Amino acid sequence: MPHIHSHDSPRQVDHFHAPATDPELIFHRTDLAKQVARDLKSPAGAAGLLLSGPRCIGKSTFVRFDLLPVLQADPGLHLIFIDFREVHPGDAGRAINEALIDALKAHDGVVMRVARSLGLTHVKVGGLEMSVDQASPTHDKATAALLKALYARAGKRLVFVLDEVELSRQTEAGRNTLLALTGAAHALNLALGRGPGVRILATGSREHKLRRMVTERQEPFYAAKLMSLPPLGEDFVEWVRARLPVLHRPDVRLMHRGFDHLLHRPRELMSVCDALVEADLRLPKAIDEVFLLMVGRAAEAGREAFMMRLSRLSKRGLAMMCTMAEFGPRFAPHLDPCQRRLGELTDRSCKGTQEALFSTAEIESALNELAAQRLVWQDSGFLFEEPRASEWLLALNPLELLKAHVEPAASLMPPPGLDFPTLPS
């Protein structure tokens, strides 16, 4: 089941947490969570707040274990949380409405029950007039009507937290429902003036996509505040080091360098440290050397997994990946420059003769293949899911890569026994 929760009681905050996660293994940033909550609840937060940060740097952990508890502890808020990573892309629009419906069910209070028993068709609650039937929790009601009904029933500020909101925009239904939600929230806030109103916080991994959402008028978070989540830094590294047995602690400076090399991804650093403890080394010099080796291998493992996924692509899909890396933000697969490069790569790698450029259908097929393999993010533009993909692809010769692609998939992998590089000084 996807994580879609609606809570009104501070006692229920544990329902937001993954039950298998040990709270002792969480590095908390409570002060940062309180600051984000203040920004969200401020007048400037009425337009929305978008929290950006690269993948795997701890955004969702921060949201679940720090921000949600801070918001949940405020008795003046009704909190609704949706984790779009656990919602099928085709169900994103329905997930938003289902969250509203579930919250409405929890607030089917005295006013509505009395209205129905008396046969009334309209009631006024909190200065808002609504139809009793409109407030009924059925799936065919519009998002705006559901939001208005929920606000009237809850009688307090509604706060939505949408984790990885970009994932809700991969279908037209998801984009339209998100736009309906933010538009209805804006209209309700205008109608209420200085009333509690609605606040929406969303997180995402693609800052330039989020920036477009706040700068373009037709986007759902137009005029919202965009905030970059500060990456975990020295205090996190020292917290991890302090939790290691004294005899298994690398030099703190090496740990800082290692964390930089791992792109500030907390889970990767903690995995390296777990492996270091299991190795049970006792000499400080050996610990430092093995730590560096493990960091190099952890970083290289991502590239190897990426190369393995490339080996499973069609030749057309692989050519598309190479062209994306070469063109960068100028990548436009339907325009002549990209089509010529795609044709050049495939022709040279297959026959060495010039043939027709890729058709529109072929381009769409290749892009769909890459999206299905979770190699690219496809919305109104195209981006690699892996931030280091361009770097890895550009380090290769595309023509040689395409040539190797007709050979066994293992030819794309580094040869056995390849030494992993250690960190630079």
PDB file of N, CA and C in Angstrom, residues 24 51 76 96 112 122 144 149 153 170 193 240 243 278 286-287 292 312 339-340 395 401:
ATOM      1  N   GLU A  24      17.187   4.732  16.512  1.00  0.00           N
ATOM      2  CA  GLU A  24      18.558   5.009  16.918  1.00  0.00           C
ATOM      3  C   GLU A  24      19.480   5.210  15.720  1.00  0.00           C
ATOM      4  N   LEU A  51      10.748  21.858  -1.488  1.00  0.00           N
ATOM      5  CA  LEU A  51      12.022  21.489  -0.881  1.00  0.00           C
ATOM      6  C   LEU A  51      12.773  20.599  -1.862  1.00  0.00           C
ATOM      7  N   GLY A  76      -3.061  22.808  15.883  1.00  0.00           N
ATOM      8  CA  GLY A  76      -3.848  23.641  14.977  1.00  0.00           C
ATOM      9  C   GLY A  76      -3.766  23.203  13.528  1.00  0.00           C
ATOM     10  N   ILE A  96      -4.232  11.458  -4.707  1.00  0.00           N
ATOM     11  CA  ILE A  96      -4.526  12.749  -4.082  1.00  0.00           C
ATOM     12  C   ILE A  96      -5.980  12.795  -3.619  1.00  0.00           C
ATOM     13  N   MET A 112     -22.575  17.299   9.937  1.00  0.00           N
ATOM     14  CA  MET A 112     -23.016  16.567   8.754  1.00  0.00           C
ATOM     15  C   MET A 112     -24.029  15.484   9.109  1.00  0.00           C
ATOM     16  N   HIS A 122     -27.952  21.902   2.286  1.00  0.00           N
ATOM     17  CA  HIS A 122     -26.796  22.807   2.392  1.00  0.00           C
ATOM     18  C   HIS A 122     -26.563  23.159   3.854  1.00  0.00           C
ATOM     19  N   ALA A 144     -11.308  20.060  -5.970  1.00  0.00           N
ATOM     20  CA  ALA A 144     -11.605  21.323  -5.297  1.00  0.00           C
ATOM     21  C   ALA A 144     -12.755  21.172  -4.305  1.00  0.00           C
ATOM     22  N   ALA A 149     -14.669  20.815   1.273  1.00  0.00           N
ATOM     23  CA  ALA A 149     -15.435  20.078   2.272  1.00  0.00           C
ATOM     24  C   ALA A 149     -14.557  19.660   3.442  1.00  0.00           C
ATOM     25  N   ARG A 153     -14.933  20.727   7.449  1.00  0.00           N
ATOM     26  CA  ARG A 153     -15.121  19.725   8.497  1.00  0.00           C
ATOM     27  C   ARG A 153     -13.992  19.745   9.523  1.00  0.00           C
ATOM     28  N   GLN A 170       3.777  12.359 -14.135  1.00  0.00           N
ATOM     29  CA  GLN A 170       4.149  11.553 -15.290  1.00  0.00           C
ATOM     30  C   GLN A 170       2.953  11.183 -16.166  1.00  0.00           C
ATOM     31  N   GLY A 193      -8.851  34.990   3.489  1.00  0.00           N
ATOM     32  CA  GLY A 193      -8.050  36.122   3.939  1.00  0.00           C
ATOM     33  C   GLY A 193      -6.971  35.670   4.910  1.00  0.00           C
ATOM     34  N   VAL A 240      28.172   9.586  12.680  1.00  0.00           N
ATOM     35  CA  VAL A 240      28.401   8.218  12.215  1.00  0.00           C
ATOM     36  C   VAL A 240      29.670   7.653  12.838  1.00  0.00           C
ATOM     37  N   ARG A 243      29.485   6.506  16.437  1.00  0.00           N
ATOM     38  CA  ARG A 243      28.711   5.285  16.667  1.00  0.00           C
ATOM     39  C   ARG A 243      29.502   4.028  16.334  1.00  0.00           C
ATOM     40  N   GLU A 278      32.656  -5.124  10.118  1.00  0.00           N
ATOM     41  CA  GLU A 278      32.650  -6.568   9.877  1.00  0.00           C
ATOM     42  C   GLU A 278      34.038  -7.080   9.508  1.00  0.00           C
ATOM     43  N   ALA A 286      45.632   0.336   8.629  1.00  0.00           N
ATOM     44  CA  ALA A 286      44.860  -0.609   7.820  1.00  0.00           C
ATOM     45  C   ALA A 286      43.403  -0.172   7.723  1.00  0.00           C
ATOM     46  N   ILE A 287      42.863   0.327   8.820  1.00  0.00           N
ATOM     47  CA  ILE A 287      41.475   0.800   8.812  1.00  0.00           C
ATOM     48  C   ILE A 287      41.301   1.928   7.805  1.00  0.00           C
ATOM     49  N   LEU A 292      39.164   3.740   2.556  1.00  0.00           N
ATOM     50  CA  LEU A 292      39.270   4.387   1.247  1.00  0.00           C
ATOM     51  C   LEU A 292      38.948   3.414   0.124  1.00  0.00           C
ATOM     52  N   ARG A 312      21.423  -3.962 -21.282  1.00  0.00           N
ATOM     53  CA  ARG A 312      20.112  -4.583 -21.539  1.00  0.00           C
ATOM     54  C   ARG A 312      19.243  -3.749 -22.477  1.00  0.00           C
ATOM     55  N   GLN A 339      18.638  14.149 -34.130  1.00  0.00           N
ATOM     56  CA  GLN A 339      18.304  13.028 -35.014  1.00  0.00           C
ATOM     57  C   GLN A 339      19.493  12.633 -35.876  1.00  0.00           C
ATOM     58  N   ARG A 340      20.259  13.624 -36.326  1.00  0.00           N
ATOM     59  CA  ARG A 340      21.438  13.298 -37.124  1.00  0.00           C
ATOM     60  C   ARG A 340      22.458  12.514 -36.306  1.00  0.00           C
ATOM     61  N   ALA A 395      32.667   9.762 -20.543  1.00  0.00           N
ATOM     62  CA  ALA A 395      34.010   9.197 -20.371  1.00  0.00           C
ATOM     63  C   ALA A 395      34.257   8.037 -21.332  1.00  0.00           C
ATOM     64  N   LEU A 401      31.184   2.122 -27.676  1.00  0.00           N
ATOM     65  CA  LEU A 401      30.143   1.566 -26.818  1.00  0.00           C
ATOM     66  C   LEU A 401      29.061   0.887 -27.649  1.00  0.00           C
TER      67      LEU A 401
END
